[in-house]
Amino acid sequence: MAGTKTERLIEALRDRIAARALGPGDRMPSIRRFAEQMKVSPSTVVEAYDRLAAEGVIRARRGAGFYVAESPPALRTLGTATTPKARAVDPFWVSRQSMDARAGSLQPGCGWLPEDWMPHEALRRGLRQLAKAETTVLTNYATARGSPALRRCLLGRFAAENLQATPDQLMLTASASQAMDLICRLLLRPGDTVLVDDPGYFNFRALLRAHQVEVLGVPYTRDGPDLVAFEAALAHAPRLYLTNSALHNPTGATLAPTVAHRVLGLAAAHDLTIVEDDTFVDLDPDPTPRLAVLDGLERVLRIGGFSKTLSASMRCGYIAGRADWIEALVDLQVATSFGGPSPVTTELLSSVLAGGGYRRYIADLHRRLNGARKTAVSRLAGLGITPWVLPRGGFYLWCRFPDGIDTGDFAQGAMQKNLMLAPGNVFSPSHSASRFMRFNVTQMQDPQIYEVMREVLG
Amino acid sequence: MAGTKTERLIEALRDRIAARALGPGDRMPSIRRFAEQMKVSPSTVVEAYDRLAAEGVIRARRGAGFYVAESPPALRTLGTATTPKARAVDPFWVSRQSMDARAGSLQPGCGWLPEDWMPHEALRRGLRQLAKAETTVLTNYATARGSPALRRCLLGRFAAENLQATPDQLMLTASASQAMDLICRLLLRPGDTVLVDDPGYFNFRALLRAHQVEVLGVPYTRDGPDLVAFEAALAHAPRLYLTNSALHNPTGATLAPTVAHRVLGLAAAHDLTIVEDDTFVDLDPDPTPRLAVLDGLERVLRIGGFSKTLSASMRCGYIAGRADWIEALVDLQVATSFGGPSPVTTELLSSVLAGGGYRRYIADLHRRLNGARKTAVSRLAGLGITPWVLPRGGFYLWCRFPDGIDTGDFAQGAMQKNLMLAPGNVFSPSHSASRFMRFNVTQMQDPQIYEVMREVLG
């Protein structure tokens, strides 16, 4: 965040210290003399010294100037602390590699929009407003349930779907993932059985592994979970079913109303609780009733977040559900994280959400998504790769590869060429998706992606 | 964050809709006509309508203006969703009540600085700079270990204490509490035994309860844990010992070097892992070697955060420890929260920490703390309340009450008079601190506090 002049000065000083031109315990040049020597202003030198002192490379002695530290920290650059490893194709394959991807790597496997697709101008406006906010917003803990403004906004959005929730049925969390984690902590015990979709969101499995529970996959059809398999799985007395029902991840399929009604009926008959992750809701151009809405939040807990259409940097999610569960989840969040999202984050998110600009941005985003989806489908067709279903919205395409290709091997090969993919078995508890791959159509503008894939296909 | 004119307009519209002057399905007044009627600009009306639409109170129909929603959400205000309850004096007593305290309540029991003691001007400057940051900072997930700049800064601070840690021994977390939680998830199983200080930080107990482990308290003396009791407790084969060793919470006592060395020796002999919470480090005017430094991060994990001297709103903490544990903890954080702190937060924190202003602020803070501590000690003496030890830094005072007073009853009585206190047994696993109370000297400037306490003492 500092000017390049200061950065260059800091680098020059780091080099001298690393090369022992300035050794441990040596006095640093005086500010005035060094400023003259380097042809910069004294304030630039002060800033550089202050930052090196904050890093422990040099030390200030009261009234006696700056000295090179006796035991300076390692001076080598921390990019990602480790370079991406040759990981197994496991549930962490996509998350760790896309988070730690080096700049310039191609990422059709990642789960978010390119940064220039996000409403960054609105976020910048929000930050400038925040600089004038009441001090408490900048310095204090949030209330235990989180920002009233953002909760009011969410309750309003629920009401627009005909989901009437009361304020005590809603809490904010540090992320949608953390929302899911809190629910698992409240409702699961090691050894319990949990149903997920097969294929389904990979991080549900990583999370459930952390909870030491048995994971049972239910095949996902173009209309939702396979009802015969779902009913059969109930014989194992599962405690939870985790799903995202519209714009399902990874397939982009939509839960049909009839299937939704049947799933809820089966859940009621077997006292099964459902967690419905609605993170992709704003990417859905034509939302149909969700499980949470049909059920009225009795046995369905709705979770969601803002990372797909607002900002993944601002960590924030939510849980809506039975009031007694929410009260217990608030205590659990205090015990384990001392609260949820930052008030800075929630102020920023509510200011962007409440502005009229957000509606226009979303309408425009749907148009761009349709265009990008068409382009990706046609280019992939040229490689013999075809979508399993054509999603009505969102950025995912779940695609079938030509016969004889194992997408896990393919992804390992592509990674050597700096192309980060999301092979099917990452999403499949039964490892039955080795012919499939999830693509993100918004991350596929660069023609090089198709060239590299053609090479790897051989 | 909106101007008061818009806010007033929104309130007026909410009132009309609540009173059914505008009923479900009614068309809202046209923007131009309503602007004239209310003597505001059309853009103010547009903003008010947009925000009511975002809350679901009214709906936009394409090209046909705005209509009152058929099923608007509850219009009552969400302050704290529930008013503070008559809670038992349990580990949640302090946290839930100070988080949800109503504006204007007096909080000598809370665990943070008043907002005007915090470096809010530096935070405001940081926000203005952030508005110009690279887009990726505003929209994207962090790398799995979190901001390289903030990690470099932390490694530098560690080196200044003669603690040499390598980059792969450090990760950022969403808070110091979450740091502790991740460690418990990695190293504990239900039924394990864990040692804590008695008295000790209340939220450790709330957290350990969530992990379903046995908690064993070790009496804390003015020099650290009682070594005889500590050694005796090792017979229960505890897996972890959680502590904060300098500026101990709640007592403000300091671990003596000899005791530190003995504790580490006993831990090594019994293969005990120690988690040292160093959240209060910057409040310590004269830091002495910590357990983590003596041990060199072999069996001690250091955790910390920035909420006490920088901002509790910006959620961020860290863990330093063995590289193989850190690698596993990074995976665990991805699985349970999809990453740690917001890049917006870490940019802001590193910009403030790296500036020379932070050093001056801390020096000044130490002077203010000394003054506030002296004043509080002398005023409390007038009520017969005396400190157990005089801390060398920080804002806590652990005080003994006059004979015959149970501080739990006292705190319940004070709460009726809007005075939020932190009674001793909240901190004591053995409930042996009913004569004690933790005070925060920075929250005791208002003479009313002492008047109310005098009344409750009766």
Coordinates of C-alpha atoms in Angstrom, one line a residue, chain A residues 36 75 101 115 157 180 191 197-198 236 290 328 332-333:
Chain A
E36 CA 20.6 12.9 0.2
L75 CA 14.7 -12.0 4.6
A101 CA -2.4 -20.2 -7.4
E115 CA -12.0 -9.9 -10.0
R157 CA -34.9 -10.8 0.7
M180 CA -22.1 -25.1 7.9
G191 CA -19.9 -41.6 14.1
D197 CA -25.1 -35.3 -3.1
D198 CA -22.9 -37.4 -5.4
H236 CA -28.9 -45.6 7.8
R290 CA -36.2 -23.7 -2.2
A328 CA -27.4 -22.2 20.6
L332 CA -21.2 -21.7 19.9
Q333 CA -19.9 -19.0 17.6

